[in-house]
Short mmCIF file of N, CA and C in Angstrom, two decimals:
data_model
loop_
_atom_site.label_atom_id
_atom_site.label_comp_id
_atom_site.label_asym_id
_atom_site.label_seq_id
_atom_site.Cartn_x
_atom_site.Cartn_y
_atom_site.Cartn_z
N UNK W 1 0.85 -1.17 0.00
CA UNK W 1 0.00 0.00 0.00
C UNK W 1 0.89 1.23 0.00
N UNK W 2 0.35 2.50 -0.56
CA UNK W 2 1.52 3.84 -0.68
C UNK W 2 0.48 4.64 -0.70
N UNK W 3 0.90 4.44 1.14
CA UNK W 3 -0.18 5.60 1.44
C UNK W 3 0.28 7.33 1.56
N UNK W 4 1.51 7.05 1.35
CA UNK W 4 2.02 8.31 0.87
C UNK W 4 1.81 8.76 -0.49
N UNK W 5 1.00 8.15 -0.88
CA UNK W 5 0.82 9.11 -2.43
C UNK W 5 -0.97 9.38 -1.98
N UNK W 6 -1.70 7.94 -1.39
CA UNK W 6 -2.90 7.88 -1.34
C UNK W 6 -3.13 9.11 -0.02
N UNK W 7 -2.66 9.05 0.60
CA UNK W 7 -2.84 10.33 1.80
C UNK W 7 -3.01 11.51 1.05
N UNK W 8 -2.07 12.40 0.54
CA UNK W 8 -2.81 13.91 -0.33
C UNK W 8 -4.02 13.25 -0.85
N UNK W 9 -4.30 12.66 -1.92
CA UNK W 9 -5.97 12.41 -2.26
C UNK W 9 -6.68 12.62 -1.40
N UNK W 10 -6.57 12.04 0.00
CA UNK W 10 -7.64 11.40 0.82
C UNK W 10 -7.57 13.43 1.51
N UNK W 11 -6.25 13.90 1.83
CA UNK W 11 -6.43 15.04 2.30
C UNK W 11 -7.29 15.78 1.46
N UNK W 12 -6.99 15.80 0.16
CA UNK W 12 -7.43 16.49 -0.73
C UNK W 12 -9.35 16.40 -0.88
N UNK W 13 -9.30 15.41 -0.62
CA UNK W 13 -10.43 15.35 -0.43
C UNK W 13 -12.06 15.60 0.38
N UNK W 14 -11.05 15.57 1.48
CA UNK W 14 -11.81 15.72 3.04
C UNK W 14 -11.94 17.77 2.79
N UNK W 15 -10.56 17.83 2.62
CA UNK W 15 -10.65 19.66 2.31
C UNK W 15 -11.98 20.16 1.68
N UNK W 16 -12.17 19.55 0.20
CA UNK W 16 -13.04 19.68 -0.66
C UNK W 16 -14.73 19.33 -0.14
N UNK W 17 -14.79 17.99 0.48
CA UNK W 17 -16.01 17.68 0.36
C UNK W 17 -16.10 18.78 2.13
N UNK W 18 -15.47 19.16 2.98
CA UNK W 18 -15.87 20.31 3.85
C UNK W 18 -15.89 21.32 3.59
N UNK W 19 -15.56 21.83 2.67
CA UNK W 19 -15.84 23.49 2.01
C UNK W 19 -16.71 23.18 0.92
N UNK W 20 -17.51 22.37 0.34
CA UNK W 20 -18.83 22.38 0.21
C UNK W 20 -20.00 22.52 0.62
N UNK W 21 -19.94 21.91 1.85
CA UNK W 21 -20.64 21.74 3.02
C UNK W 21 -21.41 22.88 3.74
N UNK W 22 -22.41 22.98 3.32
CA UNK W 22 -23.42 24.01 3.79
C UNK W 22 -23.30 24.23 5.29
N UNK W 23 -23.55 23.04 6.21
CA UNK W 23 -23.65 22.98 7.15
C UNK W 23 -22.04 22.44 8.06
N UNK W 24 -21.01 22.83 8.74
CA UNK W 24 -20.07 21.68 8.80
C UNK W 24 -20.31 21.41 10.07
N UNK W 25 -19.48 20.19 10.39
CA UNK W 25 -19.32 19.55 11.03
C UNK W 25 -18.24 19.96 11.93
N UNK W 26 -18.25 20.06 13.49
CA UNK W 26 -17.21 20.06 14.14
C UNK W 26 -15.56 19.39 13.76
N UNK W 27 -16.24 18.19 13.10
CA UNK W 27 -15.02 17.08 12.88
C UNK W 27 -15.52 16.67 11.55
N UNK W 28 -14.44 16.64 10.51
CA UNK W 28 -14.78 15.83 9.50
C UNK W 28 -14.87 14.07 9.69
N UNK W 29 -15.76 13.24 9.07
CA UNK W 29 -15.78 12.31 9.31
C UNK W 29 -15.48 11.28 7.69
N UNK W 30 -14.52 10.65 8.18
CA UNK W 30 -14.29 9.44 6.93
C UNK W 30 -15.19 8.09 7.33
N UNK W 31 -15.72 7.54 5.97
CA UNK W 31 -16.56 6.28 6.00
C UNK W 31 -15.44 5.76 5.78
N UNK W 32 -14.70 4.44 6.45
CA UNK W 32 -13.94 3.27 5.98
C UNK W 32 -14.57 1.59 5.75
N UNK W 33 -15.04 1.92 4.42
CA UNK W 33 -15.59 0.35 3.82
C UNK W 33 -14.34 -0.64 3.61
N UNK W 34 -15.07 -1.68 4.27
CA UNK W 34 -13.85 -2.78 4.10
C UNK W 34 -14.92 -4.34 4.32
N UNK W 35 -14.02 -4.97 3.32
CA UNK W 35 -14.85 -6.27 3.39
C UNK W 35 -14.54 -7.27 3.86
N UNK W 36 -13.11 -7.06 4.77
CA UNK W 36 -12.83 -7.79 5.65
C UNK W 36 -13.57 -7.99 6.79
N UNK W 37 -13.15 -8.23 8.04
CA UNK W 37 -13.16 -7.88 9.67
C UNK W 37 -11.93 -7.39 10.14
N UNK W 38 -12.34 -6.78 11.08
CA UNK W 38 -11.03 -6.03 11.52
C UNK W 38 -9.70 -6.38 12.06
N UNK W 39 -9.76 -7.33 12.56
CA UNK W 39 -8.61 -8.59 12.64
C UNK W 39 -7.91 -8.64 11.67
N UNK W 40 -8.68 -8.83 10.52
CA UNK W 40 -7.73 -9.41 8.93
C UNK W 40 -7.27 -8.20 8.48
N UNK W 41 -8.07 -7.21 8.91
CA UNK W 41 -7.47 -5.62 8.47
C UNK W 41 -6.48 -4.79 8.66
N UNK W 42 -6.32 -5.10 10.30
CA UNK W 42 -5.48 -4.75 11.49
C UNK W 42 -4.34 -3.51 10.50
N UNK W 43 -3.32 -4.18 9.90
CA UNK W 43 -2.66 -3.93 8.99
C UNK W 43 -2.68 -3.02 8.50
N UNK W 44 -3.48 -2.98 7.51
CA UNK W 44 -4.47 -1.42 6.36
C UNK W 44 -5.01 -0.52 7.32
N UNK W 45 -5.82 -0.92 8.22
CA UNK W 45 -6.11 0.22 9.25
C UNK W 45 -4.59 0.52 10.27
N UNK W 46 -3.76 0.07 10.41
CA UNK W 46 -2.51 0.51 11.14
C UNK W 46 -2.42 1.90 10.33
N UNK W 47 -1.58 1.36 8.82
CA UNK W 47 -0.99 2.01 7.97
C UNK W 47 -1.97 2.99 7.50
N UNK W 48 -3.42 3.06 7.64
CA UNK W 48 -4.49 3.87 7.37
C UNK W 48 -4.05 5.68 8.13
N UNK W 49 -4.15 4.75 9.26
CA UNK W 49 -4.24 5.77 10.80
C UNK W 49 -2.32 6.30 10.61
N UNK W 50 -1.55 5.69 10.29
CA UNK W 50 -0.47 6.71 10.45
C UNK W 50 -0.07 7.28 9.07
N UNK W 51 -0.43 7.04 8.09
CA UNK W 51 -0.63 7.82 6.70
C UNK W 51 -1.35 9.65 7.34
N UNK W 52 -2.26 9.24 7.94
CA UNK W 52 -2.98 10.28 8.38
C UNK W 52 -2.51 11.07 9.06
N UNK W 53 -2.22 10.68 10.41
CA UNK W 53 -1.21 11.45 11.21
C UNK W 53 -0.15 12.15 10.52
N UNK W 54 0.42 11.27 9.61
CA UNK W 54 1.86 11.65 8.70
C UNK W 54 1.00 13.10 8.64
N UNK W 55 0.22 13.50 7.71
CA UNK W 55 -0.76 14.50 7.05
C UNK W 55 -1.27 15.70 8.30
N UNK W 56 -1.20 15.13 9.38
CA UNK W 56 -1.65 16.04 10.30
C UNK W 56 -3.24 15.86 10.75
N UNK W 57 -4.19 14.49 10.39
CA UNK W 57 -4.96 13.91 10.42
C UNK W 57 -5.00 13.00 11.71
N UNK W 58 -5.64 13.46 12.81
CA UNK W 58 -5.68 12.37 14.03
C UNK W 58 -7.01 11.97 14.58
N UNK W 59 -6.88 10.60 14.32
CA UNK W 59 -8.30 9.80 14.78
C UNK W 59 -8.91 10.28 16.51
N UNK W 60 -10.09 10.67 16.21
CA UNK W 60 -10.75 11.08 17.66
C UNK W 60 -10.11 12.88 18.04
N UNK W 61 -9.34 13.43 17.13
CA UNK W 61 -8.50 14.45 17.42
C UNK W 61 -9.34 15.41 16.52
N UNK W 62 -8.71 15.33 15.13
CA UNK W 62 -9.20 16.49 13.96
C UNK W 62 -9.87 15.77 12.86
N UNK W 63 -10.03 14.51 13.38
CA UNK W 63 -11.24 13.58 12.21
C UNK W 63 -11.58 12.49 12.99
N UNK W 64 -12.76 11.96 12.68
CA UNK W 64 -13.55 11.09 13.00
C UNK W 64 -13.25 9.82 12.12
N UNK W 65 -13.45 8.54 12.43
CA UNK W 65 -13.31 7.51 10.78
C UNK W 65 -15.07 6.96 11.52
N UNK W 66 -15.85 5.73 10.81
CA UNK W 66 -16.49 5.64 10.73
C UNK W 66 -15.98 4.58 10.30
N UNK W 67 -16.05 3.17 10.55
CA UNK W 67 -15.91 1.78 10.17
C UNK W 67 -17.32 0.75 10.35
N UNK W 68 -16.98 0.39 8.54
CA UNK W 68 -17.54 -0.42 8.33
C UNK W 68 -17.45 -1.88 8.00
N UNK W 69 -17.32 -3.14 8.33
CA UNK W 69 -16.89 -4.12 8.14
C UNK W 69 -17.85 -5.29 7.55
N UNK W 70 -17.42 -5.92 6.46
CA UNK W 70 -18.27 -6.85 5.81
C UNK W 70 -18.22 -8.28 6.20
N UNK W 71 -16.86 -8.04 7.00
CA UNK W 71 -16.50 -9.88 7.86
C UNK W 71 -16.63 -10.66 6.34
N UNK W 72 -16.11 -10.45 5.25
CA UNK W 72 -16.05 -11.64 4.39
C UNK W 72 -17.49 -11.91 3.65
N UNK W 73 -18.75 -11.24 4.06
CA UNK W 73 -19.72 -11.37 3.74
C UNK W 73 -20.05 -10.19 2.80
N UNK W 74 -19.22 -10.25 1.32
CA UNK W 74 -19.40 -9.23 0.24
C UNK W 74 -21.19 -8.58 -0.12
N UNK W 75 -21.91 -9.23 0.16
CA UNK W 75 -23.21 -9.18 -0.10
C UNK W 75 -23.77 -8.18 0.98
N UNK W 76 -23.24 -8.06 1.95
CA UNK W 76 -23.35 -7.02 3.06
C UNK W 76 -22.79 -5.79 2.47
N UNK W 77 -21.66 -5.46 1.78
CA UNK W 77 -21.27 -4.20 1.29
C UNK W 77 -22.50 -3.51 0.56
N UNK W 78 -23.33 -3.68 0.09
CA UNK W 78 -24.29 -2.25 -0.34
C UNK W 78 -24.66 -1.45 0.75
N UNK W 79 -25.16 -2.54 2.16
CA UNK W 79 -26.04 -1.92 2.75
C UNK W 79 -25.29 -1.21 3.98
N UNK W 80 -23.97 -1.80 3.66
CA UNK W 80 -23.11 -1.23 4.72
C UNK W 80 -22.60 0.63 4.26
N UNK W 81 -22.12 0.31 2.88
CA UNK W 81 -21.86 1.81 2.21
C UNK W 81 -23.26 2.52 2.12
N UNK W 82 -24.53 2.61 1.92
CA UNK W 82 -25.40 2.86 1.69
C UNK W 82 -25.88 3.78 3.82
N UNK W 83 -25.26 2.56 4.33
CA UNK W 83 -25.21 3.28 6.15
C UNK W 83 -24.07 4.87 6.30
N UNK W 84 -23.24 4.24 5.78
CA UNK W 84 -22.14 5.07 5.27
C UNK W 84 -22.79 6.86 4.65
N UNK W 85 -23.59 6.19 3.64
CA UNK W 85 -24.14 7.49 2.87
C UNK W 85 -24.83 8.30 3.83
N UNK W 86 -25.88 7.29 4.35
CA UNK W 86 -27.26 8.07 5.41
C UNK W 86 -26.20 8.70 7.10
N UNK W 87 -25.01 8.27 6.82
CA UNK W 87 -24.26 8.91 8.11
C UNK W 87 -24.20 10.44 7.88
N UNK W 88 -23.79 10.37 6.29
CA UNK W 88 -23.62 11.80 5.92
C UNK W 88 -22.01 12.39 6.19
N UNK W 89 -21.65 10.99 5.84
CA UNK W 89 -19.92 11.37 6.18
C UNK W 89 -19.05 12.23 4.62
N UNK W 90 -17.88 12.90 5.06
CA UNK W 90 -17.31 13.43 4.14
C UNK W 90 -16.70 12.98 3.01
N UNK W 91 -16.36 11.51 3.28
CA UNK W 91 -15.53 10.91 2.48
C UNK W 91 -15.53 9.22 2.32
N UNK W 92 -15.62 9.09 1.75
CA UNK W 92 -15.53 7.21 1.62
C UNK W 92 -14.04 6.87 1.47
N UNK W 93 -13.14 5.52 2.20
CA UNK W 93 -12.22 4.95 1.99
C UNK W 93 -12.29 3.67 1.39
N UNK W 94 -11.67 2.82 0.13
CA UNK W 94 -11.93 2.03 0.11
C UNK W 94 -10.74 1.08 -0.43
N UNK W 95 -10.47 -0.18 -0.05
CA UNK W 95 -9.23 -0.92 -0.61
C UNK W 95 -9.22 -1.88 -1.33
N UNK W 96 -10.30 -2.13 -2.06
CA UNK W 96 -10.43 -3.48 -2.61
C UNK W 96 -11.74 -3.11 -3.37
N UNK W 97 -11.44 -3.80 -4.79
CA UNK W 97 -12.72 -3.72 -5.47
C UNK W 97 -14.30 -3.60 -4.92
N UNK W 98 -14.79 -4.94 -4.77
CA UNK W 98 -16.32 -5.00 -3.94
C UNK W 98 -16.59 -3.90 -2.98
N UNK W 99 -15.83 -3.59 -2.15
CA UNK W 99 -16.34 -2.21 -1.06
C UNK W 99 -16.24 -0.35 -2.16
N UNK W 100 -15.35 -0.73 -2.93
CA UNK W 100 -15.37 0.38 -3.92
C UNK W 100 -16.63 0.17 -5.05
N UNK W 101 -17.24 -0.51 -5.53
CA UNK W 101 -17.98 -0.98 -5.92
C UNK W 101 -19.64 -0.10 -5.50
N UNK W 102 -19.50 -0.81 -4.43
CA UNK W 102 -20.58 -0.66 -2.93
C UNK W 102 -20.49 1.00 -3.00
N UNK W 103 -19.41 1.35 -2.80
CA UNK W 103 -19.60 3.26 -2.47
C UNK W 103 -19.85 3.35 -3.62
N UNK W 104 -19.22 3.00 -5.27
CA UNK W 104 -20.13 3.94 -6.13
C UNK W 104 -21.06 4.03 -6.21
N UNK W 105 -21.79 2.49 -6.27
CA UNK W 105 -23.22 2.73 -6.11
C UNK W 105 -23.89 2.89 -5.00
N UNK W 106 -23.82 3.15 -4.05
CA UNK W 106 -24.08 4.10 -2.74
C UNK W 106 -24.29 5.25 -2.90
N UNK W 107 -23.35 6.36 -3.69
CA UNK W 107 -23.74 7.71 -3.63
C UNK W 107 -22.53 7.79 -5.01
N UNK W 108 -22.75 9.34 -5.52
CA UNK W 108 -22.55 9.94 -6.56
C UNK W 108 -21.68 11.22 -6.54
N UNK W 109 -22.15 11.32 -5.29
CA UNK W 109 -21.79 12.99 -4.65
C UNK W 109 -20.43 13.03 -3.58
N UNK W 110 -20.97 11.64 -2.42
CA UNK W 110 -19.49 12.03 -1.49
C UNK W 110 -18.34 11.52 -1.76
N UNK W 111 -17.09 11.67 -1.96
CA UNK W 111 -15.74 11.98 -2.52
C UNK W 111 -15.58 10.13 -1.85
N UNK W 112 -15.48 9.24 -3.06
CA UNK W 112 -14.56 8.26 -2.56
C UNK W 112 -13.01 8.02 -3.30
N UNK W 113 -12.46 7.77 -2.26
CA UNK W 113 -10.79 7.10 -2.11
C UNK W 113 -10.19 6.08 -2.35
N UNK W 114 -9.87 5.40 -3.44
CA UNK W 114 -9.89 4.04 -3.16
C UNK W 114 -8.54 3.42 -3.78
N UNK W 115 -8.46 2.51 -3.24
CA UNK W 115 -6.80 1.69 -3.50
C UNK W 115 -7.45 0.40 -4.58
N UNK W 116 -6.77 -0.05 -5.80
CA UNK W 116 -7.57 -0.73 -6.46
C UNK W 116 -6.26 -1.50 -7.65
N UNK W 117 -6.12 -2.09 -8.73
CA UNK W 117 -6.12 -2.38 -9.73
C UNK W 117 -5.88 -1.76 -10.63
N UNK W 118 -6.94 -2.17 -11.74
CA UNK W 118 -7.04 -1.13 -12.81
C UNK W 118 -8.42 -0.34 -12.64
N UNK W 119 -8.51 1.37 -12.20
CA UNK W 119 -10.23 1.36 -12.60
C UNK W 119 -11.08 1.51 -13.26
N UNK W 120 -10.00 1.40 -14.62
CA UNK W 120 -10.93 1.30 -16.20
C UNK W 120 -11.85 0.63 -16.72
N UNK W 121 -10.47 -0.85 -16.26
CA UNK W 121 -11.15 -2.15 -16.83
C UNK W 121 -12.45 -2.55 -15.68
N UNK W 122 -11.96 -2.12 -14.45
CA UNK W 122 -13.27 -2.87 -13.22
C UNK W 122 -14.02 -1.86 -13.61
N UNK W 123 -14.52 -0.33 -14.58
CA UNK W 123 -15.55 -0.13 -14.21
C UNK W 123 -15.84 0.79 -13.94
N UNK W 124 -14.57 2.11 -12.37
CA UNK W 124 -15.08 3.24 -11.75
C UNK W 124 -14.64 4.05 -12.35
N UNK W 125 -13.78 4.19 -13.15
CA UNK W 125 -13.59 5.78 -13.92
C UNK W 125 -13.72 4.99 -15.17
N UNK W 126 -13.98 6.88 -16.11
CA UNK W 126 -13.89 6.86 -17.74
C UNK W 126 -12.36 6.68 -17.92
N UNK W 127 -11.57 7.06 -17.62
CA UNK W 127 -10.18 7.43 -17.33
C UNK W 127 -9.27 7.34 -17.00
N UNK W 128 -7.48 7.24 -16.92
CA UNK W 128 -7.28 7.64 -15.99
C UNK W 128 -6.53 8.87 -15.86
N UNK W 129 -6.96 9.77 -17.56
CA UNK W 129 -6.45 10.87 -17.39
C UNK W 129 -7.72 11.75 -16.94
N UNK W 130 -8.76 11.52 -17.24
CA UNK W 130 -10.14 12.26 -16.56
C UNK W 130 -11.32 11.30 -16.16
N UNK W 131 -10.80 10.80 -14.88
CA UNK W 131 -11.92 9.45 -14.37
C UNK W 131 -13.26 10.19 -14.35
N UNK W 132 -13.52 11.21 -13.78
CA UNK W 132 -14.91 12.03 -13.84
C UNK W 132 -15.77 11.11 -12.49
N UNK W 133 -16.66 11.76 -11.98
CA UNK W 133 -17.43 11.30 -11.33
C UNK W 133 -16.61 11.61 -9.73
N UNK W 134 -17.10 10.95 -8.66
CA UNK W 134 -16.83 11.17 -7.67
C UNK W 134 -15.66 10.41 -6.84
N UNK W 135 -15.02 9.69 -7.90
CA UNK W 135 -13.85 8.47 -7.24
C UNK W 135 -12.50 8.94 -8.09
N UNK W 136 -11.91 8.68 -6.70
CA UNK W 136 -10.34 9.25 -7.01
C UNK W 136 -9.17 7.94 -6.07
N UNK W 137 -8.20 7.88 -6.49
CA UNK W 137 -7.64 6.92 -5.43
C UNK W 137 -6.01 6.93 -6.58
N UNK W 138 -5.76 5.33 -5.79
CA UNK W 138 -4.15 4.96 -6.17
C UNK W 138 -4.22 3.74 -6.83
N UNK W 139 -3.78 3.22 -8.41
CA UNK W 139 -3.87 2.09 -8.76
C UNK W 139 -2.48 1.58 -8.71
N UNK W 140 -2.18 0.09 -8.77
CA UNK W 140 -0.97 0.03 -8.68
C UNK W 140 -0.96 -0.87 -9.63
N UNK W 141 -1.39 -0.60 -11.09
CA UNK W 141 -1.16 -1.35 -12.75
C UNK W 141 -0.17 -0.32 -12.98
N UNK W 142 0.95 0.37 -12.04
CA UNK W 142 2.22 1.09 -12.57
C UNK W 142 2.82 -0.19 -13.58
N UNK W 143 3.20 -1.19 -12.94
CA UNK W 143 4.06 -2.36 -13.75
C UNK W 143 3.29 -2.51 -15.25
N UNK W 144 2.31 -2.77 -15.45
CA UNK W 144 1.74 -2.96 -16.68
C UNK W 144 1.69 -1.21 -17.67
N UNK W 145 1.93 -0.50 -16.64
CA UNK W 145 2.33 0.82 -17.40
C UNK W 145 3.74 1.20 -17.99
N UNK W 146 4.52 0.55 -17.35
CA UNK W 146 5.86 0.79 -17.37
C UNK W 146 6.69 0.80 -19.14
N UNK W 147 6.46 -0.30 -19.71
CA UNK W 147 6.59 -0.06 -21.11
C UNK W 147 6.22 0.33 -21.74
N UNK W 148 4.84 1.12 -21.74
CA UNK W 148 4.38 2.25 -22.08
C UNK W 148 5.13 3.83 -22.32
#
C-alpha cells in the first residue's frame, strides 16, 4: 500500500467535500468500507491511521473515521456503504474492489478514495487521465504501465 501518495488524495479530499458543506461539522468524518473484519485488516487500518497522522490527520483528534466491516460477507457491502451514505460522512475509503464498488453505487456525490487495480477495466472511472465522477484513489497497474 503507498499511502504516501494515497494520503494527499484522501487530504485532498476531506478539504473539498468540507468546504462544500453548507452545514459543517465540528469534525470531518471518513466512512472506511472494508470487506474484511477487523482482525484481517489490522494492517491497512494501522498504515491507514499513520498515513494520516503523517498529514496532520488524528483519529478522535481532527477527524472522526467511521468503520464499516463486511466480515467476508461481500453481499453485506451495499447496505453497509449505503449506512455510510445516510451517516452523511465526508468521504468514503476504500481498498479493494467490492467495497469500492458498494460506495459507487451508494452515492454519486461524497468523494470516494480508493486503493484498487485497474479502474478502467473494473468499471469506476472513464479514465485515468479524466476518471470524472466522484472516485479518485491509487492504482498500482504502474508495472503494466511501465513499457508504455
Amino acid at each position: 500500500m503507498r499511502r504516501r501518495e494515497l494520503m494527499p488524495l484522501l487530504g485532498g479530499a476531506l478539504t473539498a467535500a468540507r468546504s462544500l458543506r453548507a452545514q459543517q461539522k465540528a469534525m470531518p468524518v471518513i466512512g472506511f468500507l472494508n470487506g474484511r473484519s477487523p482482525g484481517e485488516a489490522a494492517s491497512i487500518v494501522a498504515a491507514f491511521r499513520q498515513g494520516l497522522s503523517e498529514t496532520g490527520w488524528v483519529e478522535g483528534q481532527s477527524v472522526a473515521i467511521e468503520y464499516r466491516w463486511a466480515e467476508g460477507h461481500f453481499d453485506r457491502l451495499p447496505a453497509l456503504a449505503a449506512d455510510l451514505v445516510d451517516q452523511k460522512i465526508d468521504v468514503i475509503t476504500t481498498a479493494a474492489l467490492p467495497p469500492t464498488r458498494a460506495a459507487k453505487n451508494a452515492t454519486s456525490t461524497i468523494p470516494i478514495v480508493f486503493l484498487g487495480t485497474d479502474p478502467v477495466r473494473d468499471g469506476l472511472v472513464a479514465s485515468l487521465a479524466r476518471p470524472g465522477g466522484n472516485l479518485t484513489g491509487f492504482s498500482n497497474i504502474n508495472v503494466d504501465l511501465m513499457p508504455k
